Structure formats: structure tokens, C-alpha cells
Coordinates of N, CA and C in Angstrom, one line a residue:
M1 N -32.8 -8.2 7.4 CA -33.2 -7.9 6.1 C -32.3 -6.9 5.4
P2 N -32.0 -7.1 4.1 CA -31.1 -6.2 3.5 C -31.8 -4.9 3.2
L3 N -31.1 -3.8 3.4 CA -31.7 -2.5 3.2 C -31.2 -1.8 2.0
A4 N -32.1 -1.1 1.3 CA -31.7 -0.4 0.1 C -30.7 0.7 0.5
A5 N -30.1 1.3 -0.5 CA -29.1 2.4 -0.3 C -29.7 3.5 0.6
D6 N -31.0 3.8 0.5 CA -31.6 4.8 1.3 C -32.1 4.3 2.6
D7 N -31.7 3.1 3.1 CA -32.0 2.6 4.4 C -33.4 2.0 4.5
Y8 N -34.1 1.8 3.4 CA -35.4 1.1 3.5 C -35.2 -0.4 3.2
G9 N -36.1 -1.2 3.8 CA -36.1 -2.6 3.5 C -37.6 -3.0 3.3
L10 N -37.8 -4.0 2.4 CA -39.1 -4.5 2.1 C -39.1 -6.0 2.4
L11 N -40.2 -6.5 3.1 CA -40.3 -7.9 3.4 C -41.8 -8.3 3.1
P12 N -41.9 -9.5 2.6 CA -43.3 -10.1 2.4 C -43.9 -10.2 3.8
V13 N -45.2 -9.9 4.0 CA -45.8 -10.0 5.3 C -45.7 -11.3 6.0
A14 N -45.6 -12.4 5.2 CA -45.5 -13.7 5.7 C -44.2 -14.0 6.4
D15 N -43.2 -13.1 6.1 CA -41.9 -13.3 6.7 C -41.7 -12.4 7.9
V16 N -42.7 -11.6 8.3 CA -42.6 -10.7 9.5 C -43.3 -11.3 10.7
A17 N -42.7 -11.2 11.9 CA -43.3 -11.7 13.1 C -44.6 -11.0 13.4
H18 N -45.5 -11.6 14.1 CA -46.8 -11.0 14.4 C -46.7 -9.8 15.2
A19 N -45.8 -9.7 16.2 CA -45.7 -8.6 17.1 C -45.5 -7.2 16.4
P20 N -44.6 -7.1 15.5 CA -44.5 -5.8 14.8 C -45.7 -5.4 14.0
L21 N -46.4 -6.5 13.4 CA -47.6 -6.2 12.6 C -48.7 -5.7 13.6
A22 N -48.8 -6.4 14.7 CA -49.9 -6.0 15.7 C -49.6 -4.6 16.3
A23 N -48.4 -4.2 16.4 CA -48.0 -2.9 16.9 C -48.3 -1.7 16.0
F24 N -48.4 -2.0 14.7 CA -48.6 -1.0 13.6 C -49.9 -0.3 13.8
Q25 N -49.8 1.1 13.7 CA -51.0 1.9 13.7 C -50.9 3.0 12.7
C26 N -51.9 3.1 11.9 CA -51.9 4.2 10.8 C -53.0 5.2 11.0
G27 N -53.8 5.0 12.0 CA -54.9 5.9 12.2 C -56.2 5.5 11.6
R28 N -56.2 4.4 10.9 CA -57.4 3.9 10.3 C -57.6 2.4 10.7
A29 N -58.5 2.2 11.6 CA -58.7 0.8 12.2 C -58.8 -0.3 11.2
H30 N -59.5 -0.1 10.1 CA -59.6 -1.2 9.1 C -58.3 -1.6 8.5
L31 N -57.4 -0.6 8.3 CA -56.1 -0.9 7.7 C -55.2 -1.6 8.7
D32 N -55.3 -1.1 10.0 CA -54.5 -1.8 11.1 C -54.9 -3.2 11.2
E33 N -56.2 -3.4 11.3 CA -56.8 -4.8 11.5 C -56.5 -5.7 10.3
F34 N -56.5 -5.2 9.1 CA -56.1 -6.0 8.0 C -54.7 -6.5 8.1
L35 N -53.8 -5.6 8.5 CA -52.4 -6.1 8.6 C -52.2 -7.1 9.7
T36 N -52.9 -6.9 10.8 CA -52.8 -7.8 11.9 C -53.5 -9.2 11.7
N37 N -54.8 -9.1 11.1 CA -55.6 -10.3 11.1 C -55.8 -11.0 9.8
Q38 N -55.6 -10.3 8.6 CA -55.9 -10.9 7.3 C -54.7 -10.9 6.4
A39 N -53.8 -10.0 6.5 CA -52.8 -9.9 5.4 C -52.0 -11.2 5.2
V40 N -51.6 -11.9 6.3 CA -50.7 -13.1 6.1 C -51.5 -14.1 5.4
D41 N -52.8 -14.3 5.7 CA -53.6 -15.3 5.1 C -53.9 -15.0 3.6
W42 N -54.2 -13.7 3.3 CA -54.4 -13.3 2.0 C -53.1 -13.5 1.1
H43 N -52.0 -13.2 1.8 CA -50.7 -13.3 1.1 C -50.4 -14.8 0.7
R44 N -50.6 -15.7 1.7 CA -50.4 -17.1 1.5 C -51.3 -17.7 0.4
K45 N -52.6 -17.2 0.4 CA -53.5 -17.7 -0.6 C -53.4 -16.9 -1.9
R46 N -52.5 -15.9 -2.0 CA -52.2 -15.1 -3.2 C -53.4 -14.3 -3.6
I47 N -54.3 -13.9 -2.7 CA -55.4 -13.0 -3.0 C -54.9 -11.6 -3.2
G48 N -54.0 -11.2 -2.3 CA -53.3 -9.9 -2.4 C -51.9 -10.1 -1.7
L49 N -50.9 -9.6 -2.3 CA -49.5 -9.7 -1.8 C -49.2 -8.5 -1.0
T50 N -49.0 -8.6 0.3 CA -48.7 -7.5 1.1 C -47.2 -7.4 1.4
T51 N -46.6 -6.3 1.3 CA -45.2 -6.0 1.5 C -45.1 -5.0 2.7
V52 N -44.2 -5.3 3.6 CA -44.1 -4.5 4.8 C -42.8 -3.7 4.6
V53 N -42.8 -2.4 5.0 CA -41.7 -1.5 4.8 C -41.1 -1.2 6.2
F54 N -39.8 -1.3 6.2 CA -39.0 -0.9 7.4 C -38.0 0.1 7.1
H55 N -37.5 0.8 8.1 CA -36.4 1.8 7.9 C -35.4 1.6 9.0
R56 N -34.1 1.8 8.7 CA -33.1 1.6 9.7 C -33.3 2.5 10.9
D57 N -33.8 3.7 10.8 CA -33.9 4.7 11.9 C -35.2 4.6 12.6
V58 N -36.1 3.7 12.2 CA -37.5 3.7 12.8 C -37.7 2.3 13.4
A59 N -38.1 2.3 14.6 CA -38.5 1.0 15.2 C -39.8 0.5 14.7
G60 N -39.9 -0.7 14.3 CA -41.2 -1.3 13.9 C -41.5 -1.0 12.4
V61 N -42.7 -1.3 12.1 CA -43.2 -1.2 10.7 C -43.4 0.3 10.3
V62 N -42.9 0.7 9.2 CA -43.0 2.1 8.7 C -44.2 2.2 7.9
A63 N -44.5 1.2 7.1 CA -45.7 1.3 6.2 C -45.9 -0.1 5.6
Y64 N -47.0 -0.3 4.9 CA -47.3 -1.5 4.2 C -48.1 -1.2 3.0
F65 N -48.1 -2.1 2.0 CA -49.0 -2.0 0.8 C -49.3 -3.4 0.3
T66 N -50.5 -3.5 -0.3 CA -51.0 -4.8 -0.8 C -51.2 -4.6 -2.3
L67 N -50.7 -5.5 -3.1 CA -50.9 -5.6 -4.5 C -51.7 -6.8 -4.9
A68 N -52.5 -6.6 -5.9 CA -53.3 -7.7 -6.5 C -53.4 -7.7 -8.0
N69 N -53.6 -8.8 -8.6 CA -53.8 -8.8 -10.1 C -55.1 -8.2 -10.4
D70 N -55.2 -7.5 -11.5 CA -56.4 -6.9 -12.0 C -56.3 -6.8 -13.5
A71 N -57.3 -6.2 -14.0 CA -57.4 -6.0 -15.5 C -58.2 -4.7 -15.8
L72 N -57.9 -4.0 -16.8 CA -58.6 -2.9 -17.3 C -59.4 -3.3 -18.5
P73 N -60.7 -3.1 -18.5 CA -61.5 -3.5 -19.7 C -61.2 -2.6 -20.8
L74 N -61.1 -3.2 -22.0 CA -60.8 -2.4 -23.2 C -61.9 -2.4 -24.2
M75 N -62.1 -1.2 -24.8 CA -63.0 -1.1 -25.9 C -62.2 -1.4 -27.2
S76 N -62.9 -1.8 -28.3 CA -62.2 -2.2 -29.5 C -61.3 -1.0 -30.0
S77 N -61.7 0.2 -29.8 CA -60.8 1.3 -30.3 C -59.5 1.4 -29.4
E78 N -59.6 1.0 -28.2 CA -58.4 1.0 -27.3 C -57.5 -0.1 -27.7
Q79 N -58.1 -1.3 -28.1 CA -57.3 -2.4 -28.5 C -56.5 -2.0 -29.8
M80 N -57.1 -1.3 -30.7 CA -56.4 -0.8 -31.9 C -55.3 0.2 -31.5
E81 N -55.6 1.1 -30.6 CA -54.6 2.1 -30.2 C -53.4 1.5 -29.6
L82 N -53.6 0.4 -28.9 CA -52.4 -0.3 -28.2 C -51.6 -1.1 -29.2
G83 N -52.2 -1.4 -30.4 CA -51.5 -2.1 -31.4 C -51.2 -3.5 -31.0
L84 N -52.1 -4.1 -30.3 CA -51.9 -5.5 -29.9 C -52.1 -6.5 -31.0
D85 N -51.3 -7.5 -31.1 CA -51.4 -8.5 -32.1 C -52.5 -9.6 -31.8
V86 N -52.9 -9.6 -30.5 CA -53.9 -10.6 -30.1 C -55.1 -9.8 -29.5
P87 N -56.3 -10.3 -29.8 CA -57.5 -9.6 -29.3 C -57.5 -9.8 -27.7
L88 N -57.7 -8.7 -27.0 CA -57.8 -8.7 -25.6 C -59.1 -7.9 -25.2
S89 N -59.9 -8.5 -24.3 CA -61.0 -7.7 -23.8 C -60.6 -6.9 -22.6
A90 N -59.5 -7.3 -22.0 CA -59.0 -6.6 -20.8 C -57.5 -6.5 -20.8
Y91 N -56.9 -5.5 -20.3 CA -55.4 -5.3 -20.3 C -54.9 -5.6 -18.9
P92 N -54.0 -6.6 -18.8 CA -53.5 -7.0 -17.5 C -52.9 -5.8 -16.7
A93 N -53.2 -5.8 -15.3 CA -52.7 -4.7 -14.5 C -52.4 -5.2 -13.1
V94 N -51.8 -4.4 -12.3 CA -51.5 -4.6 -10.9 C -52.3 -3.6 -10.1
K95 N -53.1 -4.0 -9.1 CA -53.9 -3.0 -8.4 C -53.3 -2.8 -7.0
L96 N -53.2 -1.5 -6.6 CA -52.8 -1.2 -5.3 C -54.0 -1.2 -4.4
G97 N -54.1 -2.3 -3.6 CA -55.3 -2.5 -2.8 C -55.3 -1.8 -1.5
R98 N -54.2 -1.7 -0.9 CA -54.0 -1.0 0.4 C -52.7 -0.3 0.5
L99 N -52.6 0.8 1.1 CA -51.4 1.5 1.4 C -51.6 2.2 2.7
A100 N -50.7 2.0 3.7 CA -50.8 2.6 5.0 C -49.4 3.0 5.5
V101 N -49.3 4.2 6.1 CA -48.1 4.7 6.7 C -48.3 4.8 8.2
A102 N -47.3 4.5 9.0 CA -47.5 4.6 10.4 C -47.9 6.0 10.8
S103 N -48.8 6.1 11.8 CA -49.3 7.4 12.2 C -48.2 8.4 12.5
H104 N -47.2 8.0 13.3 CA -46.2 8.9 13.7 C -45.3 9.4 12.6
L105 N -45.4 8.9 11.4 CA -44.6 9.3 10.2 C -45.4 10.1 9.2
Q106 N -46.7 10.2 9.4 CA -47.6 10.9 8.5 C -47.4 12.4 8.6
G107 N -47.6 13.1 7.4 CA -47.5 14.5 7.4 C -46.1 15.1 7.5
Q108 N -45.1 14.3 7.1 CA -43.7 14.7 7.1 C -43.2 15.1 5.7
G109 N -44.1 15.2 4.8 CA -43.7 15.7 3.5 C -42.8 14.7 2.8
D110 N -41.9 15.3 1.9 CA -41.0 14.5 1.0 C -40.1 13.6 1.8
R111 N -39.7 14.0 3.0 CA -38.7 13.2 3.8 C -39.3 11.8 4.1
S112 N -40.6 11.7 4.3 CA -41.1 10.5 4.8 C -42.0 9.8 3.7
G113 N -43.2 10.4 3.5 CA -44.2 9.7 2.6 C -43.7 9.5 1.2
W114 N -43.1 10.5 0.6 CA -42.7 10.4 -0.8 C -41.7 9.4 -1.0
A115 N -40.7 9.2 -0.1 CA -39.7 8.2 -0.2 C -40.3 6.8 -0.2
R116 N -41.3 6.6 0.6 CA -42.0 5.3 0.6 C -42.8 5.1 -0.7
C117 N -43.4 6.2 -1.2 CA -44.1 6.0 -2.5 C -43.1 5.7 -3.6
R118 N -42.0 6.2 -3.6 CA -41.0 5.9 -4.7 C -40.6 4.4 -4.6
H119 N -40.5 3.9 -3.4 CA -40.2 2.4 -3.2 C -41.4 1.6 -3.8
L120 N -42.6 2.1 -3.4 CA -43.8 1.4 -3.9 C -43.9 1.3 -5.4
V121 N -43.7 2.4 -6.1 CA -43.7 2.5 -7.5 C -42.6 1.6 -8.1
A122 N -41.4 1.7 -7.6 CA -40.3 0.8 -8.1 C -40.6 -0.7 -7.9
Y123 N -41.1 -1.0 -6.7 CA -41.5 -2.4 -6.5 C -42.6 -2.9 -7.4
T124 N -43.6 -2.0 -7.5 CA -44.8 -2.4 -8.4 C -44.3 -2.6 -9.8
R125 N -43.5 -1.7 -10.3 CA -43.0 -1.9 -11.7 C -42.3 -3.3 -11.8
S126 N -41.5 -3.6 -10.8 CA -40.8 -4.9 -10.8 C -41.8 -6.0 -10.7
A127 N -42.8 -5.9 -9.8 CA -43.8 -7.0 -9.7 C -44.6 -7.1 -11.0
S128 N -44.9 -5.9 -11.6 CA -45.7 -5.9 -12.9 C -45.0 -6.7 -13.9
F129 N -43.7 -6.5 -14.0 CA -42.9 -7.2 -15.0 C -42.9 -8.7 -14.7
D130 N -42.8 -9.1 -13.4 CA -42.8 -10.5 -13.0 C -44.2 -11.1 -13.3
L131 N -45.2 -10.3 -13.2 CA -46.6 -10.8 -13.4 C -47.1 -10.6 -14.8
S132 N -46.3 -10.1 -15.7 CA -46.7 -9.7 -17.0 C -47.9 -8.8 -17.1
A133 N -47.9 -7.9 -16.1 CA -49.0 -6.9 -16.1 C -48.4 -5.5 -16.3
P134 N -48.5 -4.9 -17.5 CA -47.9 -3.7 -17.7 C -48.5 -2.4 -17.1
A135 N -49.8 -2.6 -16.6 CA -50.5 -1.4 -16.1 C -50.5 -1.4 -14.6
F136 N -50.6 -0.2 -14.0 CA -50.7 -0.1 -12.5 C -52.0 0.6 -12.2
V137 N -52.8 0.0 -11.3 CA -54.2 0.6 -11.0 C -54.2 0.8 -9.5
H138 N -54.7 2.0 -9.1 CA -54.9 2.2 -7.7 C -56.3 2.8 -7.4

């Protein structure tokens, strides 16, 4: 996988072998189980698109996040504030459904967690553009 300049790489969950997914532990059983048992199926059905994060210096999965389409309901005053030329009852958005970081990397401050969050925000902005969803919901 090609790595970014800061040695991080992102892969769609469907492109990752089962063994690294099954070895991932974040300290929350429901997030670990989702990655192992549901994420690939949800990804293929496009219910939620899961991206797996790797780093050159770390064996296995570093983190993962799941994005899904969503919408923010709009009141008529908000429609006017946005200056939209077409009437919308909801504003397209991307929802951060899940975000998990490997247990052994948690609590390391800016060096670990924030770097992954920067990748998430950059990726989400890119995905939002591709999905024509200008808002980000978490």
C-alpha cells in the first residue's frame, strides 16, 4: 500500500486480509467485533464505508473509521441563510459512524491520535467532495 509522506496508509476494509482485522483490539468489544464480523459486508453493500489505517512503524492495524451518507434537517430560516437556489429539507452530509484506535496506541497525545484524526478529516473532506456532501457529522 502506498504510504503518505508521514508514513500512514489507508485501505478500504474489503482490501485487507481477515487476519489483521481479527487481531485488532481497541478496548471496546463492539468496535473490535464490528471490524472483524461486519465491516466488510457493510462496505460491500455500501451501508458504511470503512477505511483501515496502517503505519510503517506499527505492525497490524493502527485504527479504522466508518463513514456513511447522512443529512442534516433544515428549517426554512436555515435554507435562506445558506442561500440555496433549490429548496432542500435536508443538507447532505457524511457521518462518522465509527472510529477506533488500537489499544496500544491510545493515550499517546499528538504523536499518535491527533495524526490519525488529521488523516480522517482530510479523507472525509475528500470523500465529502466525491459524494457531494458538504457537511461532516459525527
